[in-house]
mmCIF file of C-alpha atoms and ligand atoms in Angstrom:
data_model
loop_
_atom_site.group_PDB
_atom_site.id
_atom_site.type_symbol
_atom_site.label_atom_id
_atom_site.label_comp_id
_atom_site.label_asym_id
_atom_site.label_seq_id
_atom_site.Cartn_x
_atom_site.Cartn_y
_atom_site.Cartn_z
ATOM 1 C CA UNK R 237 0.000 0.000 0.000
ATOM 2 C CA UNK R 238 2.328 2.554 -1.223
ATOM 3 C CA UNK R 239 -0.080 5.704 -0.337
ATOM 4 C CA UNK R 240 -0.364 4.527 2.908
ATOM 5 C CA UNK R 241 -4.184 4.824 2.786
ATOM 6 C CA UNK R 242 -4.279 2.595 6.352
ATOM 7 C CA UNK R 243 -3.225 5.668 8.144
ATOM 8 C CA UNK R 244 -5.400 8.494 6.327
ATOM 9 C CA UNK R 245 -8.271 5.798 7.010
ATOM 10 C CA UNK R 246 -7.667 5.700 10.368
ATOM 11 C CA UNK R 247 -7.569 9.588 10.917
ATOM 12 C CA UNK R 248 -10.689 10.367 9.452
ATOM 13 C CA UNK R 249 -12.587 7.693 11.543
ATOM 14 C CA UNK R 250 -10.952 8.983 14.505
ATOM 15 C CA UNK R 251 -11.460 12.877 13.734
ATOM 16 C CA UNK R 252 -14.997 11.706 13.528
ATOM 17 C CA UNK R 253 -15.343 10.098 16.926
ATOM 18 C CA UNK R 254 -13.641 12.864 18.496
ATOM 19 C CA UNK R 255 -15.791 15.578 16.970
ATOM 20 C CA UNK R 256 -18.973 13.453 18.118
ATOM 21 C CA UNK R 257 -17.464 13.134 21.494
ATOM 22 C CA UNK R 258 -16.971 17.043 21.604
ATOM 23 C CA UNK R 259 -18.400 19.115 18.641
ATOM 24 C CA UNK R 260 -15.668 22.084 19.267
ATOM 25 C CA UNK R 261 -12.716 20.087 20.240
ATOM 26 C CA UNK R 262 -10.932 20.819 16.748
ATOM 27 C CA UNK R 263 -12.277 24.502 16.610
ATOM 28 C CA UNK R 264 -10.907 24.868 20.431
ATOM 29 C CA UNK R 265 -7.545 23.422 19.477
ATOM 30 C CA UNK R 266 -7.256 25.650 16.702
ATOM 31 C CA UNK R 267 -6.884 28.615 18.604
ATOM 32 C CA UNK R 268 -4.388 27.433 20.612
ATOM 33 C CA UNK R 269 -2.767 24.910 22.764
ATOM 34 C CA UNK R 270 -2.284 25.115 26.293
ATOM 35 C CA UNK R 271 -0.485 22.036 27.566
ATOM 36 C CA UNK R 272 0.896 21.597 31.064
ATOM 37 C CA UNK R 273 3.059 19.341 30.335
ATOM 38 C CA UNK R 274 6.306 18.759 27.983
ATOM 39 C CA UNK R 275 7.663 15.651 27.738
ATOM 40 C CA UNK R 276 11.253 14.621 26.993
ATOM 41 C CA UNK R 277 11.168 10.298 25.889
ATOM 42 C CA UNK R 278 12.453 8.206 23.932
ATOM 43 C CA UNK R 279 11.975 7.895 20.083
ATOM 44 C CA UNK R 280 11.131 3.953 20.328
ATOM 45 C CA UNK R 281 7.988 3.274 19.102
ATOM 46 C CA UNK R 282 6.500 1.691 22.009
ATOM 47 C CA UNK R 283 6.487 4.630 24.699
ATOM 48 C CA UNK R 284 4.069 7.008 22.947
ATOM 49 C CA UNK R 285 3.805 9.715 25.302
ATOM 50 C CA UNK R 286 -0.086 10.570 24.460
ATOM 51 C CA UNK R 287 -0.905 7.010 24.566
ATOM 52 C CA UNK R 288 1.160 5.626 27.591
ATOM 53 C CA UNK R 289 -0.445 8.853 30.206
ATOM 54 C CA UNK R 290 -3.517 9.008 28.096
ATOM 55 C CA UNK R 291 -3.567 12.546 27.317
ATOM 56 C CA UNK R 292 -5.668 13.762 24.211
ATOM 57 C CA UNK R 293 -3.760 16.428 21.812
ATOM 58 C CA UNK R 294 -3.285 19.918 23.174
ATOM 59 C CA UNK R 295 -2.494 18.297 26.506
ATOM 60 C CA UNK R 296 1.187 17.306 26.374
ATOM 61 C CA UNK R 297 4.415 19.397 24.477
ATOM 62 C CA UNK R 298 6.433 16.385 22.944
ATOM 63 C CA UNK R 299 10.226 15.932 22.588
ATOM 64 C CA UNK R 300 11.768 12.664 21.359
ATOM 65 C CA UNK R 301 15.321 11.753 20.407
ATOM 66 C CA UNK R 302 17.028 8.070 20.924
ATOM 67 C CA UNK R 303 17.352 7.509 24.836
ATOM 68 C CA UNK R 304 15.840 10.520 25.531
ATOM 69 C CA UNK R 305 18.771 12.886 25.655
ATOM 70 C CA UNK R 306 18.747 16.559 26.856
ATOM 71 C CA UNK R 307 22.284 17.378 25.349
ATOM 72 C CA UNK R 308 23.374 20.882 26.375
ATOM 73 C CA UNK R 309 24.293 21.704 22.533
ATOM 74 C CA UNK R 310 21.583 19.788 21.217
ATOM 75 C CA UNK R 311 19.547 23.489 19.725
ATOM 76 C CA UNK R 312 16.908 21.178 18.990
ATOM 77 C CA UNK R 313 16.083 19.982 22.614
ATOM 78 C CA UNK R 314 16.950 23.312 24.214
ATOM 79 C CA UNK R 315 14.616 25.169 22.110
ATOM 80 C CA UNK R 316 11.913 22.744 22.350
ATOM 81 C CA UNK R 317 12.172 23.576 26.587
ATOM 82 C CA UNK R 318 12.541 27.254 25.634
ATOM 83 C CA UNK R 319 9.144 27.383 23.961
ATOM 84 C CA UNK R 320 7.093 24.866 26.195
ATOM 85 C CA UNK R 321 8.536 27.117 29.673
ATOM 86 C CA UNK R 322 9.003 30.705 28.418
ATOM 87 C CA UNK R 323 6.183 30.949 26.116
ATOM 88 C CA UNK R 324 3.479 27.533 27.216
ATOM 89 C CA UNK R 325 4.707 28.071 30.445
ATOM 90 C CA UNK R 326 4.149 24.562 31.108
ATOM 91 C CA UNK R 327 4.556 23.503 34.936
ATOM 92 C CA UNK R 328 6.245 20.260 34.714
ATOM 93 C CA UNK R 329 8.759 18.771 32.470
ATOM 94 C CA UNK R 330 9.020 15.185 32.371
ATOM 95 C CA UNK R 331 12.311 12.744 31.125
ATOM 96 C CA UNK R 332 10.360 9.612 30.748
ATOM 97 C CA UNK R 333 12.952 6.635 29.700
ATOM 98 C CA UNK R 334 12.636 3.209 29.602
ATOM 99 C CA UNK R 335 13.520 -0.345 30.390
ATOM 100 C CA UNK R 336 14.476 -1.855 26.975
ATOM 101 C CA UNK R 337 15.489 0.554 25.373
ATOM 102 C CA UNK R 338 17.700 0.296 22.405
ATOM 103 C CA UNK R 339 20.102 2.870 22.684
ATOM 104 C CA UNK R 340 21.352 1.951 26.288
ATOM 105 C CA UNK R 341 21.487 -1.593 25.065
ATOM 106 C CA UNK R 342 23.609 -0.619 22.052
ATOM 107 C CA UNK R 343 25.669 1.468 24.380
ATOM 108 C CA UNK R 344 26.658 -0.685 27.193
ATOM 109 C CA UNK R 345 27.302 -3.835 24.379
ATOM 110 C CA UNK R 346 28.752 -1.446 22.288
ATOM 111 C CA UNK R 347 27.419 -2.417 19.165
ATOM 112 C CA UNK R 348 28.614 -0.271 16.034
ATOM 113 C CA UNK R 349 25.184 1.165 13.984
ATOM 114 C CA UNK R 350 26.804 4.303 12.592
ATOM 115 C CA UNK R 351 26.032 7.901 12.786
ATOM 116 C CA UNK R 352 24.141 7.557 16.260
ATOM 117 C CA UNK R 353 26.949 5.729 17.671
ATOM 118 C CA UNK R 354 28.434 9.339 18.478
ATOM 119 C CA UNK R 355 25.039 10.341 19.839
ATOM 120 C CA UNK R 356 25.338 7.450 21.884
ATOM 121 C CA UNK R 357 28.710 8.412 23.115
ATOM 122 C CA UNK R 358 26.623 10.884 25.779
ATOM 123 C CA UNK R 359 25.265 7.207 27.101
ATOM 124 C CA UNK R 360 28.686 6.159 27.685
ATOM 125 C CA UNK R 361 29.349 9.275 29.275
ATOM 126 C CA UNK R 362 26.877 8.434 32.172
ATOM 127 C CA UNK R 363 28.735 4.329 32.375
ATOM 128 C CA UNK R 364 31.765 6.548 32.591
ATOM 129 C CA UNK R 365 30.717 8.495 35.851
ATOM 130 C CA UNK R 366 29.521 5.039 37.529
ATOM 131 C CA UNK R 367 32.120 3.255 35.822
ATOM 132 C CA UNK R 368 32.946 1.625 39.413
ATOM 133 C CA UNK R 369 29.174 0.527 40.020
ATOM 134 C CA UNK R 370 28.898 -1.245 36.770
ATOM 135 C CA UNK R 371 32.564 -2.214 36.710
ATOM 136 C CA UNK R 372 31.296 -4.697 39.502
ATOM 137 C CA UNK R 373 27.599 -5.335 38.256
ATOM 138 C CA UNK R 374 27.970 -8.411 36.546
ATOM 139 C CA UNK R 375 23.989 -9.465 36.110
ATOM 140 C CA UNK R 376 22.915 -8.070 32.618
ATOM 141 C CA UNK R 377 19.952 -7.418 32.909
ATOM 142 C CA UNK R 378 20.515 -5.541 36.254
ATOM 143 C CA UNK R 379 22.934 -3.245 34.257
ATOM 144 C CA UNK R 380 20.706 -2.666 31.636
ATOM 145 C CA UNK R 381 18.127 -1.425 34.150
ATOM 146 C CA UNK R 382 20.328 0.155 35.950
ATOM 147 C CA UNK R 383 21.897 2.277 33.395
ATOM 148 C CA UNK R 384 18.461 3.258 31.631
ATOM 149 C CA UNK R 385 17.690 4.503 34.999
ATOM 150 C CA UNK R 386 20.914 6.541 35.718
ATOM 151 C CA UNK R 387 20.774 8.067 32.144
ATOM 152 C CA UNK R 388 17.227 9.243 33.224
ATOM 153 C CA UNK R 389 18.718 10.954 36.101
ATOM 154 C CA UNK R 390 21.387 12.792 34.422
ATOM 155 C CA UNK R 391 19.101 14.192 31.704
ATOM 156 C CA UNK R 392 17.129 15.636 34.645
ATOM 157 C CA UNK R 393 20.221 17.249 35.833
ATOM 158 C CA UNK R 394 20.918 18.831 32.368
ATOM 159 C CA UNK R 395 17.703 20.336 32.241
ATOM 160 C CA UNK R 396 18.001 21.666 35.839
ATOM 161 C CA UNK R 397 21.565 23.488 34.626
ATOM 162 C CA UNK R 398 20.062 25.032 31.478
ATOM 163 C CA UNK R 399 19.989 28.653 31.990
ATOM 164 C CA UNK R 400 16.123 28.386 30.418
ATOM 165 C CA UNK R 401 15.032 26.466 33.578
ATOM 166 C CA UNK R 402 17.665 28.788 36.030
ATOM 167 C CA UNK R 403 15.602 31.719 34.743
ATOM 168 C CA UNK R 404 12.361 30.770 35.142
ATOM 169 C CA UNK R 405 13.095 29.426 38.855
ATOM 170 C CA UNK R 406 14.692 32.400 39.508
ATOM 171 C CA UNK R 407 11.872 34.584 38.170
ATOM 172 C CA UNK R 408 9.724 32.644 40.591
ATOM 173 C CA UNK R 409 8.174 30.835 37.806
ATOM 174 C CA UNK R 410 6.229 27.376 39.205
ATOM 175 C CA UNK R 411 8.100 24.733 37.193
ATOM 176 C CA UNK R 412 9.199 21.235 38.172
ATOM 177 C CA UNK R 413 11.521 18.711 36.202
ATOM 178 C CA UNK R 414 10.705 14.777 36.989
ATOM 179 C CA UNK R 415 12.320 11.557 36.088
ATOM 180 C CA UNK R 416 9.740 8.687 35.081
ATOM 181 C CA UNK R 417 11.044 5.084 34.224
ATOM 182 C CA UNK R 418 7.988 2.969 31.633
ATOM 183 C CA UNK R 419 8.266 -0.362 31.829
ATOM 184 C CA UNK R 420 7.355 -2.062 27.971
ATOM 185 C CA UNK R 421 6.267 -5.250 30.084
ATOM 186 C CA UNK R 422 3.242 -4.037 31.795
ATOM 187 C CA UNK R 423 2.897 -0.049 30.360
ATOM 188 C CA UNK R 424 3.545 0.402 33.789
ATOM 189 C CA UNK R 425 5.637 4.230 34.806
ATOM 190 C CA UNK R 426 7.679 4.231 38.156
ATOM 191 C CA UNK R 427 8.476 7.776 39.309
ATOM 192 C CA UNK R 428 12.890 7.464 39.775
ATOM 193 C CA UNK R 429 11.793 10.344 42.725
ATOM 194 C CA UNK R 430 13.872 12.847 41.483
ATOM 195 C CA UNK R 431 11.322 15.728 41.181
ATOM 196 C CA UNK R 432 12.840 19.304 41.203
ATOM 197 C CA UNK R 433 11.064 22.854 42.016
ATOM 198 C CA UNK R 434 12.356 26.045 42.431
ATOM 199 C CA UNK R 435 14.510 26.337 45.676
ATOM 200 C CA UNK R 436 14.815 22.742 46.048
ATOM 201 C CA UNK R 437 18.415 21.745 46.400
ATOM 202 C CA UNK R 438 19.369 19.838 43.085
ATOM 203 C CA UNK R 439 22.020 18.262 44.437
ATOM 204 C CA UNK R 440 20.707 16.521 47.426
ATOM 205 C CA UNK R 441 17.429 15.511 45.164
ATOM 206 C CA UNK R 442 19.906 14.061 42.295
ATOM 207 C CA UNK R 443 22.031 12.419 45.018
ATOM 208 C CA UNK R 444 19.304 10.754 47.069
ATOM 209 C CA UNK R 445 17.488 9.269 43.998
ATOM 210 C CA UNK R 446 20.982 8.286 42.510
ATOM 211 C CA UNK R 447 21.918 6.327 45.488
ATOM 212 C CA UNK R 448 18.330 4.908 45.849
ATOM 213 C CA UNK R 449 19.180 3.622 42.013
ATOM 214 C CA UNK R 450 22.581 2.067 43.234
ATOM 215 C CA UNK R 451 21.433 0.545 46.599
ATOM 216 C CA UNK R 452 18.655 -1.294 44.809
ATOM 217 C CA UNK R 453 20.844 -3.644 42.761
ATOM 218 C CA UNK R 454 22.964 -4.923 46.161
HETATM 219 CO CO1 LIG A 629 14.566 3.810 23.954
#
């Protein structure tokens, strides 16, 4: 089906449920959008962030790269968070990894798959700074899930640093930054506890929920 005439099917039976659930959802939408939330996953497939939350559109700002990376030279990602807090004003930004996820696997096996092997290289960056936890994790699996959920961590301490977040907390401006884990196997998030506000102490946050993630495997 080279037109791909599955897909346009499918939107214009669901633009017709949605406008006989609500006649002026589309017409309200138009206007504008006024989410609350901006979201900063993963690109896999599986961990839609609409779906996995169930938010409808209008409700959620969306970022997505491979292993959910918030790169501090990465103009994409940084002016994604510039729009959604400066001009949404949205009050919470979420880093939602996952278990499973491809581009941790491919980093700590270091498998070669070309160009996003150097976008990757920020991964190894995070083994790097725990390189004495996982030099003496043997269990796989445990250092798969434990290095998914210390990647989430550090991308919540890049967006804390980001002089777009700074501002607004120092303008007063009522913003928090979370790290969620989704598990594929039941669609299941755990929160990594790592939520951030204005005039809470990043450090101490990062470091309690970092040691949490580093107990657990003992
Ligand atoms: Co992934």
């Amino acid at each position: 089906m080279s037109k791909l005439q599955n897909l346009i099917d499918n939107n214009s039976v669901w633009a017709e449920r949605i406008a006989k659930e609500d006649p002026d959802f589309f017409t309200k939408l138009a206007e504008q959008q006024n989410p609350e939330y901006l979201w900063i996953g993963c690109s896999d497939s599986r961990v839609s962030a609409d779906a996995i939350v169930d938010l409808m559109p209008g409700e959620i700002f969306v970022h997505r790269n491979i292993a959910n990376l918030v790169v501090h030279t990465d103009l994409n990602c940084l002016s994604v968070i510039q729009y959604a807090v400066d001009v949404l004003k949205v009050k919470h930004i979420i880093v939602c990894g996952h278990y499973g996820c491809g581009g941790i696997k491919a980093t700590l096996d270091n498998d070669r798959h070309g160009l996003i092997d150097n976008w990757l290289c920020h991964v190894h960056d995070v083994i790097r700074k725990y390189k004495n936890y996982f030099d003496i994790l043997t269990d796989d699996r445990k250092r798969f899930e434990k290095l998914c959920e210390l990647n989430i961590i550090e991308q919540v301490a890049n967006i804390c640093q980001t002089t777009i977040v700074g501002d607004a907390w120092s303008k007063g401006q009522d913003l928090y930054v979370h790290g969620w884990v989704y598990s594929l196997e039941d669609g299941i998030i755990h929160d990594l506890d790592v939520t951030i506000g204005e005039g809470d102490s990043h450090q101490e946050i990062l470091q309690i929920a970092t040691e949490k993630i580093l107990s657990e495997s003992n």
